[in-house]
mmCIF file of C-alpha atoms in Angstrom:
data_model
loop_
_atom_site.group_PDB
_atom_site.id
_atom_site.type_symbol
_atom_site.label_atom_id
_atom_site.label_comp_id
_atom_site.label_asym_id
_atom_site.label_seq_id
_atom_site.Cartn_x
_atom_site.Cartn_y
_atom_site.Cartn_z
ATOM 1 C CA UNK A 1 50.006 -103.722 -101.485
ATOM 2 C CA UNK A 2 49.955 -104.669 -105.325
ATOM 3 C CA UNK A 3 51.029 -101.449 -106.365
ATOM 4 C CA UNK A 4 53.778 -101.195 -103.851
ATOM 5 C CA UNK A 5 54.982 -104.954 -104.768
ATOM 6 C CA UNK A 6 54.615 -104.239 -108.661
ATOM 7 C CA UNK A 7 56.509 -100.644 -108.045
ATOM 8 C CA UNK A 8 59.423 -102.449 -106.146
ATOM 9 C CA UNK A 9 59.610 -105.516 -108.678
ATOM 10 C CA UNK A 10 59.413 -102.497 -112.160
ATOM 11 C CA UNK A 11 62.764 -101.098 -110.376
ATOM 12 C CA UNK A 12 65.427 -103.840 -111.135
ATOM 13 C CA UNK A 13 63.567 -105.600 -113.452
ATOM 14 C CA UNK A 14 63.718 -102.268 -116.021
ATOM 15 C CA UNK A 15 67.715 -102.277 -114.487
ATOM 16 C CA UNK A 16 68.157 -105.560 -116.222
ATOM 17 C CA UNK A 17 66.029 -104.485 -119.523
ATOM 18 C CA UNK A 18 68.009 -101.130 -119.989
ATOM 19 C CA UNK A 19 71.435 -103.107 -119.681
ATOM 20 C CA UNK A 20 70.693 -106.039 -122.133
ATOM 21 C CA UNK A 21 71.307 -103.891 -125.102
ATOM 22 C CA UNK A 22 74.341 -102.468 -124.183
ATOM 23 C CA UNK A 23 75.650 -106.426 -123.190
ATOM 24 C CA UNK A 24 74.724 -107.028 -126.356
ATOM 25 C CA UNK A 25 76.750 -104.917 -128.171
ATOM 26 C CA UNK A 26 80.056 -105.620 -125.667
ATOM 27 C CA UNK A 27 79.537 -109.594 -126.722
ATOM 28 C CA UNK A 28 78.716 -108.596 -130.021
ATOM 29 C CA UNK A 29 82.448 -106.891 -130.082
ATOM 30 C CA UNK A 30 84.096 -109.063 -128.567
ATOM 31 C CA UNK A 31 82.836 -111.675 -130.588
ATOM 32 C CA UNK A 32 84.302 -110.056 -133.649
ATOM 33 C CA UNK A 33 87.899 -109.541 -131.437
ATOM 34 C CA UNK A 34 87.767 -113.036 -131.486
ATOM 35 C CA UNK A 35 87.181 -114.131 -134.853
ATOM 36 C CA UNK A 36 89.683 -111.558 -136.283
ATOM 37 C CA UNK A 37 92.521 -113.024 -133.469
ATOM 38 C CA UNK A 38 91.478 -116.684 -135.019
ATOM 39 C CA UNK A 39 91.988 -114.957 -138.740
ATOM 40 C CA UNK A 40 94.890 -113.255 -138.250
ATOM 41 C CA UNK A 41 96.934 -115.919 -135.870
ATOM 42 C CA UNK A 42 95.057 -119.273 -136.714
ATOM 43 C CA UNK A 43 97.943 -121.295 -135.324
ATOM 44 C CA UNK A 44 97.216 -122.174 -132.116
ATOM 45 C CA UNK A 45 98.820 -123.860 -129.092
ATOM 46 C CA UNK A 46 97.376 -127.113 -127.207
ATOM 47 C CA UNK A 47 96.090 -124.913 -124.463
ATOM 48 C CA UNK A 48 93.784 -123.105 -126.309
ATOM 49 C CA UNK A 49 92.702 -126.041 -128.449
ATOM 50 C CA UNK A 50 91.666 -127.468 -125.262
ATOM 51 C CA UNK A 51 89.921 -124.897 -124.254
ATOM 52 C CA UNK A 52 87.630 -123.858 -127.438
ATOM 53 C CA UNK A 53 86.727 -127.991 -127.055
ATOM 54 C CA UNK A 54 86.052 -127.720 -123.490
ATOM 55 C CA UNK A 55 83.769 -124.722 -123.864
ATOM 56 C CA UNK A 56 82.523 -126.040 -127.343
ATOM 57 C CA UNK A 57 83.273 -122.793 -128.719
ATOM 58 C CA UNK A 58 81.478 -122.978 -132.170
ATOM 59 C CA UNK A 59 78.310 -123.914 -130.312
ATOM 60 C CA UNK A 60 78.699 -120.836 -127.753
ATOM 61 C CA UNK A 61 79.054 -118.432 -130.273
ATOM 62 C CA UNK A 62 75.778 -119.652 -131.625
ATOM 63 C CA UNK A 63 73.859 -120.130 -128.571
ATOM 64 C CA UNK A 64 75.291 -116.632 -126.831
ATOM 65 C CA UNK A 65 72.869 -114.428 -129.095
ATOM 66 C CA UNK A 66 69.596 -116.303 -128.823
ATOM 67 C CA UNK A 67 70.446 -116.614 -124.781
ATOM 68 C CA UNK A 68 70.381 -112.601 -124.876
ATOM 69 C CA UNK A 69 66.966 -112.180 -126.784
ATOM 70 C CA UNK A 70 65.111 -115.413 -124.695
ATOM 71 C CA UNK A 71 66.642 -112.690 -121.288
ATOM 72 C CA UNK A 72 65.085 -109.481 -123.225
ATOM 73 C CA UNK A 73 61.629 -111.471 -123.838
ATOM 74 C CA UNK A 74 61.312 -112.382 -120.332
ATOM 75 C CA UNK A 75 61.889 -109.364 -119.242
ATOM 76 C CA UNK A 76 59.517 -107.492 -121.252
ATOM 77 C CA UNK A 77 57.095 -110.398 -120.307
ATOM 78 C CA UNK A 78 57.874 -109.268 -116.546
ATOM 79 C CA UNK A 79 57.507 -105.659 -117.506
ATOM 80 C CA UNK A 80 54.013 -106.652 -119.114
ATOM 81 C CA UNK A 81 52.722 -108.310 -115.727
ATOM 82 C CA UNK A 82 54.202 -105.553 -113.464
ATOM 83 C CA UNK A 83 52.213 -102.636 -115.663
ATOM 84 C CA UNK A 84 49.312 -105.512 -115.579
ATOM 85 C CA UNK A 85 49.573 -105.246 -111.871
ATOM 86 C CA UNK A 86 49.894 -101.658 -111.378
ATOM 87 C CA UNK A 87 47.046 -101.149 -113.730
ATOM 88 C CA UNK A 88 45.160 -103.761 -111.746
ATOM 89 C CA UNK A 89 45.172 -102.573 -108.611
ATOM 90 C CA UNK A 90 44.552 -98.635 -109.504
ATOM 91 C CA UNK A 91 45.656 -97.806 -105.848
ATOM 92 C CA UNK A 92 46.140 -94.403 -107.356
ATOM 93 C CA UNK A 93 42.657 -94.379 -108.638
ATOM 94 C CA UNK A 94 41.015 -94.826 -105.236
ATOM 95 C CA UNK A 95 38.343 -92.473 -106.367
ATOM 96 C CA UNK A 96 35.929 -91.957 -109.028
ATOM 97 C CA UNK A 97 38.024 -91.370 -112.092
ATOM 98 C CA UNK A 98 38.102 -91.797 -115.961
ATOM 99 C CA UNK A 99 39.059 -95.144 -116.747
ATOM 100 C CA UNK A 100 39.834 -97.471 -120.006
ATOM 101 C CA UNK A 101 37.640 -99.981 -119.611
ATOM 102 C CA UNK A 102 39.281 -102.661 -122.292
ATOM 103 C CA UNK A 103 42.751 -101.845 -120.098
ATOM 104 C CA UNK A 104 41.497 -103.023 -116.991
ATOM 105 C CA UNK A 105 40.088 -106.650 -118.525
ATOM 106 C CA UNK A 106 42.996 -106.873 -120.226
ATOM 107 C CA UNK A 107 45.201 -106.177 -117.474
ATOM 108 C CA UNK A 108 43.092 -108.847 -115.599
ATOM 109 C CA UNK A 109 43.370 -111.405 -118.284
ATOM 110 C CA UNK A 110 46.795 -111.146 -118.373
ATOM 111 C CA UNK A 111 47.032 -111.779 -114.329
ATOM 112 C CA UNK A 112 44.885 -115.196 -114.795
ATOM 113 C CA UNK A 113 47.265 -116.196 -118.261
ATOM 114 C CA UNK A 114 49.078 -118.941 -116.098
ATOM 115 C CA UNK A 115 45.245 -120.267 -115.664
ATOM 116 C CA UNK A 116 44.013 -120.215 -119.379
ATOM 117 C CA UNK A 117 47.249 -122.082 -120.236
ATOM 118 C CA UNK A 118 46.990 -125.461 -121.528
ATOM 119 C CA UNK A 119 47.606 -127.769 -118.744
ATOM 120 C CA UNK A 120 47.848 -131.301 -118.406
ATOM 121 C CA UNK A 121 43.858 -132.551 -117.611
ATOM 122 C CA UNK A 122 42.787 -130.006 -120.507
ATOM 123 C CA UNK A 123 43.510 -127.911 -123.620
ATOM 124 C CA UNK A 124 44.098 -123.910 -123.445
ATOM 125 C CA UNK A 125 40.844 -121.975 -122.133
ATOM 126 C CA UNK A 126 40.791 -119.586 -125.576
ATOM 127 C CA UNK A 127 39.594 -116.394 -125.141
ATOM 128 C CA UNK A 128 37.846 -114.776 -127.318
ATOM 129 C CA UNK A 129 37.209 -110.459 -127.192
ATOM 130 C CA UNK A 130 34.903 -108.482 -128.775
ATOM 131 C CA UNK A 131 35.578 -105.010 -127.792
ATOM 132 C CA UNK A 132 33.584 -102.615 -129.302
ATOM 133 C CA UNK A 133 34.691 -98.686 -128.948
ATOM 134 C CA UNK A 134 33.915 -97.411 -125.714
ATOM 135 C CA UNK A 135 34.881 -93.940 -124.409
ATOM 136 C CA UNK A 136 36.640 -93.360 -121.095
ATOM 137 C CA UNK A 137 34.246 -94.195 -118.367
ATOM 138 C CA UNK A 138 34.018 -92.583 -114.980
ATOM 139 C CA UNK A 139 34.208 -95.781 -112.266
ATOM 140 C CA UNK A 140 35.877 -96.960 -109.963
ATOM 141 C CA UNK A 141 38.876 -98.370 -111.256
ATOM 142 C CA UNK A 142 39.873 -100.851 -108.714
ATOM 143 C CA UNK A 143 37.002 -102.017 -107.685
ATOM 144 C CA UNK A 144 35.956 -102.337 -111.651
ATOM 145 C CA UNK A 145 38.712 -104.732 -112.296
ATOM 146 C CA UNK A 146 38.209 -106.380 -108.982
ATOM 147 C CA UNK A 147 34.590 -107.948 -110.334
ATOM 148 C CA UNK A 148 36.458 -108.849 -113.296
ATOM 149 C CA UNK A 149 38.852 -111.042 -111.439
ATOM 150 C CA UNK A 150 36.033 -112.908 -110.095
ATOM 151 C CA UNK A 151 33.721 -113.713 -112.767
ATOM 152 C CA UNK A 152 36.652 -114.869 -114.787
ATOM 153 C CA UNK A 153 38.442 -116.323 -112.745
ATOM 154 C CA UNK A 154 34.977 -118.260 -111.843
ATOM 155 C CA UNK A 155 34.434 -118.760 -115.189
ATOM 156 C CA UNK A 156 37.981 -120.561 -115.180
ATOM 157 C CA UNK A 157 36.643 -122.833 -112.480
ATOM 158 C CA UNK A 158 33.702 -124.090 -113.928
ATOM 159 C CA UNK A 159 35.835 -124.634 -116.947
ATOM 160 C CA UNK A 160 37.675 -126.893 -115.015
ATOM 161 C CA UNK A 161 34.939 -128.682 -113.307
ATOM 162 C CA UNK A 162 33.211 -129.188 -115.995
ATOM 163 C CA UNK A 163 36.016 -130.894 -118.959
ATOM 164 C CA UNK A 164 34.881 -134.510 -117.471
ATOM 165 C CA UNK A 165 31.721 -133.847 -118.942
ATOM 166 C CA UNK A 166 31.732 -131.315 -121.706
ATOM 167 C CA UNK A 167 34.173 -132.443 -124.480
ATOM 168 C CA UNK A 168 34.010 -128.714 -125.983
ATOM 169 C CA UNK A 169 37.187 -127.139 -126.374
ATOM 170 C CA UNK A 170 36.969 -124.244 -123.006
ATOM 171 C CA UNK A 171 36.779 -120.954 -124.006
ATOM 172 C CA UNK A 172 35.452 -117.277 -122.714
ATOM 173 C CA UNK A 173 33.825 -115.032 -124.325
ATOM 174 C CA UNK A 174 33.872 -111.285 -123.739
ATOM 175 C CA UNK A 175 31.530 -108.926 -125.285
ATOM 176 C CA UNK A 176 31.648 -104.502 -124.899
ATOM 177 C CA UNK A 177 29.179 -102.417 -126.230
ATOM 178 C CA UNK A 178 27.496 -99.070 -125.759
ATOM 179 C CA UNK A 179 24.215 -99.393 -125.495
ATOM 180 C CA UNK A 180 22.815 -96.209 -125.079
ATOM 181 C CA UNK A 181 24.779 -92.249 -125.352
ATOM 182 C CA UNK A 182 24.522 -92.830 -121.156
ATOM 183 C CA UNK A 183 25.361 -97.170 -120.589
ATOM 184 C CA UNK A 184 28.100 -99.367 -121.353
ATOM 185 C CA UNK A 185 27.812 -102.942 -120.839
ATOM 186 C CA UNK A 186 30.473 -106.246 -120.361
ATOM 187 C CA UNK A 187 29.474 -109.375 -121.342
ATOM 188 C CA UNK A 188 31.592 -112.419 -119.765
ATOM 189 C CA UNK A 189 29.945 -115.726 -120.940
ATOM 190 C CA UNK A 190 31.784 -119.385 -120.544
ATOM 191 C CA UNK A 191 30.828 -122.613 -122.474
ATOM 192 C CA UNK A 192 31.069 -125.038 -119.192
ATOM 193 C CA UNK A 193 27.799 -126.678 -118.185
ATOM 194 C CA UNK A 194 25.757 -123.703 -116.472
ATOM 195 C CA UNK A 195 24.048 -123.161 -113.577
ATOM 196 C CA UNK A 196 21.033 -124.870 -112.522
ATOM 197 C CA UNK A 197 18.028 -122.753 -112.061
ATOM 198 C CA UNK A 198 17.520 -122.874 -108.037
ATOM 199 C CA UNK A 199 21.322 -121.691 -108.002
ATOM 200 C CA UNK A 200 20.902 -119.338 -110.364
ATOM 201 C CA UNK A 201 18.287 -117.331 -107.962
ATOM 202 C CA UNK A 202 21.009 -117.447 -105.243
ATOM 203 C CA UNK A 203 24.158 -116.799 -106.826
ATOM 204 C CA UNK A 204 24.648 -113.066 -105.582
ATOM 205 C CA UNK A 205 23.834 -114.438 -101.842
ATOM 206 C CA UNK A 206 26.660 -113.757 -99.547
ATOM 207 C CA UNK A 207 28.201 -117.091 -99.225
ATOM 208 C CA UNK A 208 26.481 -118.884 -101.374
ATOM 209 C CA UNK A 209 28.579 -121.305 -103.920
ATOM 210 C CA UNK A 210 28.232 -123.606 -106.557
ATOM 211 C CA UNK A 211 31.827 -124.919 -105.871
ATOM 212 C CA UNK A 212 33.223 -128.277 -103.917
ATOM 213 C CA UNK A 213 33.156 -127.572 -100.240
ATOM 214 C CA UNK A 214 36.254 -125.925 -99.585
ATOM 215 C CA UNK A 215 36.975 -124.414 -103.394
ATOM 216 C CA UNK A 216 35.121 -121.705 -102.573
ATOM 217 C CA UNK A 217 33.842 -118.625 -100.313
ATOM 218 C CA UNK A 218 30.636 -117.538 -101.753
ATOM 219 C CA UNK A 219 31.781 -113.669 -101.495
ATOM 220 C CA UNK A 220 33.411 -112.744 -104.578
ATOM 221 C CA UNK A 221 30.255 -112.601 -106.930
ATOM 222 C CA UNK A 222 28.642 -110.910 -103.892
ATOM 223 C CA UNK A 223 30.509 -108.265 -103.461
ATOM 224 C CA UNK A 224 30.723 -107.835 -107.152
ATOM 225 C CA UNK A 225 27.091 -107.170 -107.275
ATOM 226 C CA UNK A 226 27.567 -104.369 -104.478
ATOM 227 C CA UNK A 227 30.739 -102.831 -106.501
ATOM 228 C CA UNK A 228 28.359 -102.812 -109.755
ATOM 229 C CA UNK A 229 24.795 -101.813 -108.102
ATOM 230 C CA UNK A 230 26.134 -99.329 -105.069
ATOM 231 C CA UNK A 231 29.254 -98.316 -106.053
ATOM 232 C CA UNK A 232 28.466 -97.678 -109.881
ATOM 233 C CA UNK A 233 24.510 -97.143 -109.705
ATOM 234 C CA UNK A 234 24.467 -100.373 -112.304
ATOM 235 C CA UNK A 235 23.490 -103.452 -112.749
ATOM 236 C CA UNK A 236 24.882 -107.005 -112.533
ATOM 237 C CA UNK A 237 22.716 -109.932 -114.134
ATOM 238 C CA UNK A 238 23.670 -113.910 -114.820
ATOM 239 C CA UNK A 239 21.942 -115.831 -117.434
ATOM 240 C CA UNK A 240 22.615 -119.575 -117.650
ATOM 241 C CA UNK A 241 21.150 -122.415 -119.500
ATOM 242 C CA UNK A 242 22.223 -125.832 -117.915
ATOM 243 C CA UNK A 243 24.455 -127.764 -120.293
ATOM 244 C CA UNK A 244 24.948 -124.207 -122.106
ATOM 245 C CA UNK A 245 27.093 -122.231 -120.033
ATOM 246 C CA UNK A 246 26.718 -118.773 -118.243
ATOM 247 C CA UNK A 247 26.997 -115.145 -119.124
ATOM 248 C CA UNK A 248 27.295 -112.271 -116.709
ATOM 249 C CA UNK A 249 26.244 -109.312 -117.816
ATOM 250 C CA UNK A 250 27.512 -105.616 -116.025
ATOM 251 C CA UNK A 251 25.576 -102.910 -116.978
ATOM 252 C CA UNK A 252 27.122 -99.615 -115.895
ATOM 253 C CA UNK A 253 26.364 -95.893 -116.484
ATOM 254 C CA UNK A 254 29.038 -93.689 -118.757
ATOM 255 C CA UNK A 255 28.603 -90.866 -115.682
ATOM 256 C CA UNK A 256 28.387 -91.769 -112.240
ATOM 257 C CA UNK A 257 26.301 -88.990 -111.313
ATOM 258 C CA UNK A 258 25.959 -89.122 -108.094
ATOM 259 C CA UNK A 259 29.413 -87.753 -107.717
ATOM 260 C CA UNK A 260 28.762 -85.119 -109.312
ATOM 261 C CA UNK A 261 28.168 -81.865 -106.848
#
């Protein structure tokens, strides 16, 4: 349904993109048309006086080009979040395939953006990436950037719990390396104020949560652990030091080779 949604939204939206440089260049010209009628006839009758004050002419003529880029930004922003989307969801990638591993965070990071914003109760969650160079891996794509989604986006929510009581500016930290010719890993660690230890031995329970009643279903770190340990013969770990935050740590082979025939 993502892909679909992000297919049909990338259709008009690259429409408007393609067209704004060609506008450009027709208000451009007539722009000049303009300004060589006021050179060539600069007497004018009251009509047109009117008018120019009216539209506040010198101001429009100023404003018209900056209104043009702020529409070609936000539509390459839109453009960004579609292929964000698309690369998301990998509906296309249903099966064991090669996969960028930094593309899928990323395109997960840039989903959750409107979270790590600054927003009123609290500063911008920063994040900070440390990506080492990791070759293509064979995964699941979807499914890959699905367990992203929910330790981050977790990691947003304790965050957020937690700014009452921790006066450190937010921030997430996420680690890649290769660890061996044969294992990547992902580190996602937060600076909010942990998990206690009896938690800590539950959290990959199915419905088990450290959130307020109602914030939360207990399922997403859950079925993460299944996508890491059964899907991708890895493993999924949490370390977390009360008052110290948490770090998740995915530990997944280059080769799934149980696929292999």
């Amino acid at each position: 349904m993502v892909a679909g949604i992000a297919h049909e939204i990338n259709n008009p939206i690259s429409f408007i993109y393609g067209n704004l440089f060609p506008l450009s260049n027709y208000i451009n010209n007539l722009m000049q048309l303009l300004q060589l009628y006021q050179h060539s006839y600069p007497e004018s009758n009251r009509e047109i006086n009117q008018l120019i004050e009216e539209i506040d002419f010198d101001y429009l003529q100023q404003d018209l080009p900056k209104l043009i880029d702020s529409l070609e930004v936000g539509s390459k922003r839109i453009q960004e979040i579609v292929l964000s989307l698309r690369n998301f969801s990998r509906l296309d990638q249903a099966e064991c395939k090669l996969a960028d591993i930094h593309v899928g965070i990323d395109s997960t990071l840039m989903i959750l953006n409107h979270r790590l914003k600054s927003q009123p109760e609290r500063g911008e969650i920063v994040v900070i990436k440390e990506y080492a160079y990791l070759p293509l891996i064979e995964c699941y794509p979807g499914q890959l950037n699905q367990v992203f989604m929910n330790i981050i986006s977790n990691a947003i929510d304790a965050l957020e719990e937690s700014i009452e009581k921790n006066p450190i500016p937010p921030q997430i930290q996420i680690r890649t390396q290769q660890i061996s010719p044969e294992t990547i890993t992902i580190h996602i660690r937060d600076n909010a104020l942990g998990i206690l230890e009896i938690q800590l031995a539950k959290i990959f329970d199915p419905f088990f949560t450290t959130k307020p009643i109602g914030k939360g279903t207990g399922l997403g770190l859950s079925i993460s652990y299944q996508i890491i340990t059964e899907k991708h013969n890895g493993r999924l770990e949490c370390l977390s030091t009360p008052g110290k935050g948490t770090e998740f740590i995915i530990q997944i082979p280059m080769i799934q080779k149980s696929n292999r025939g």
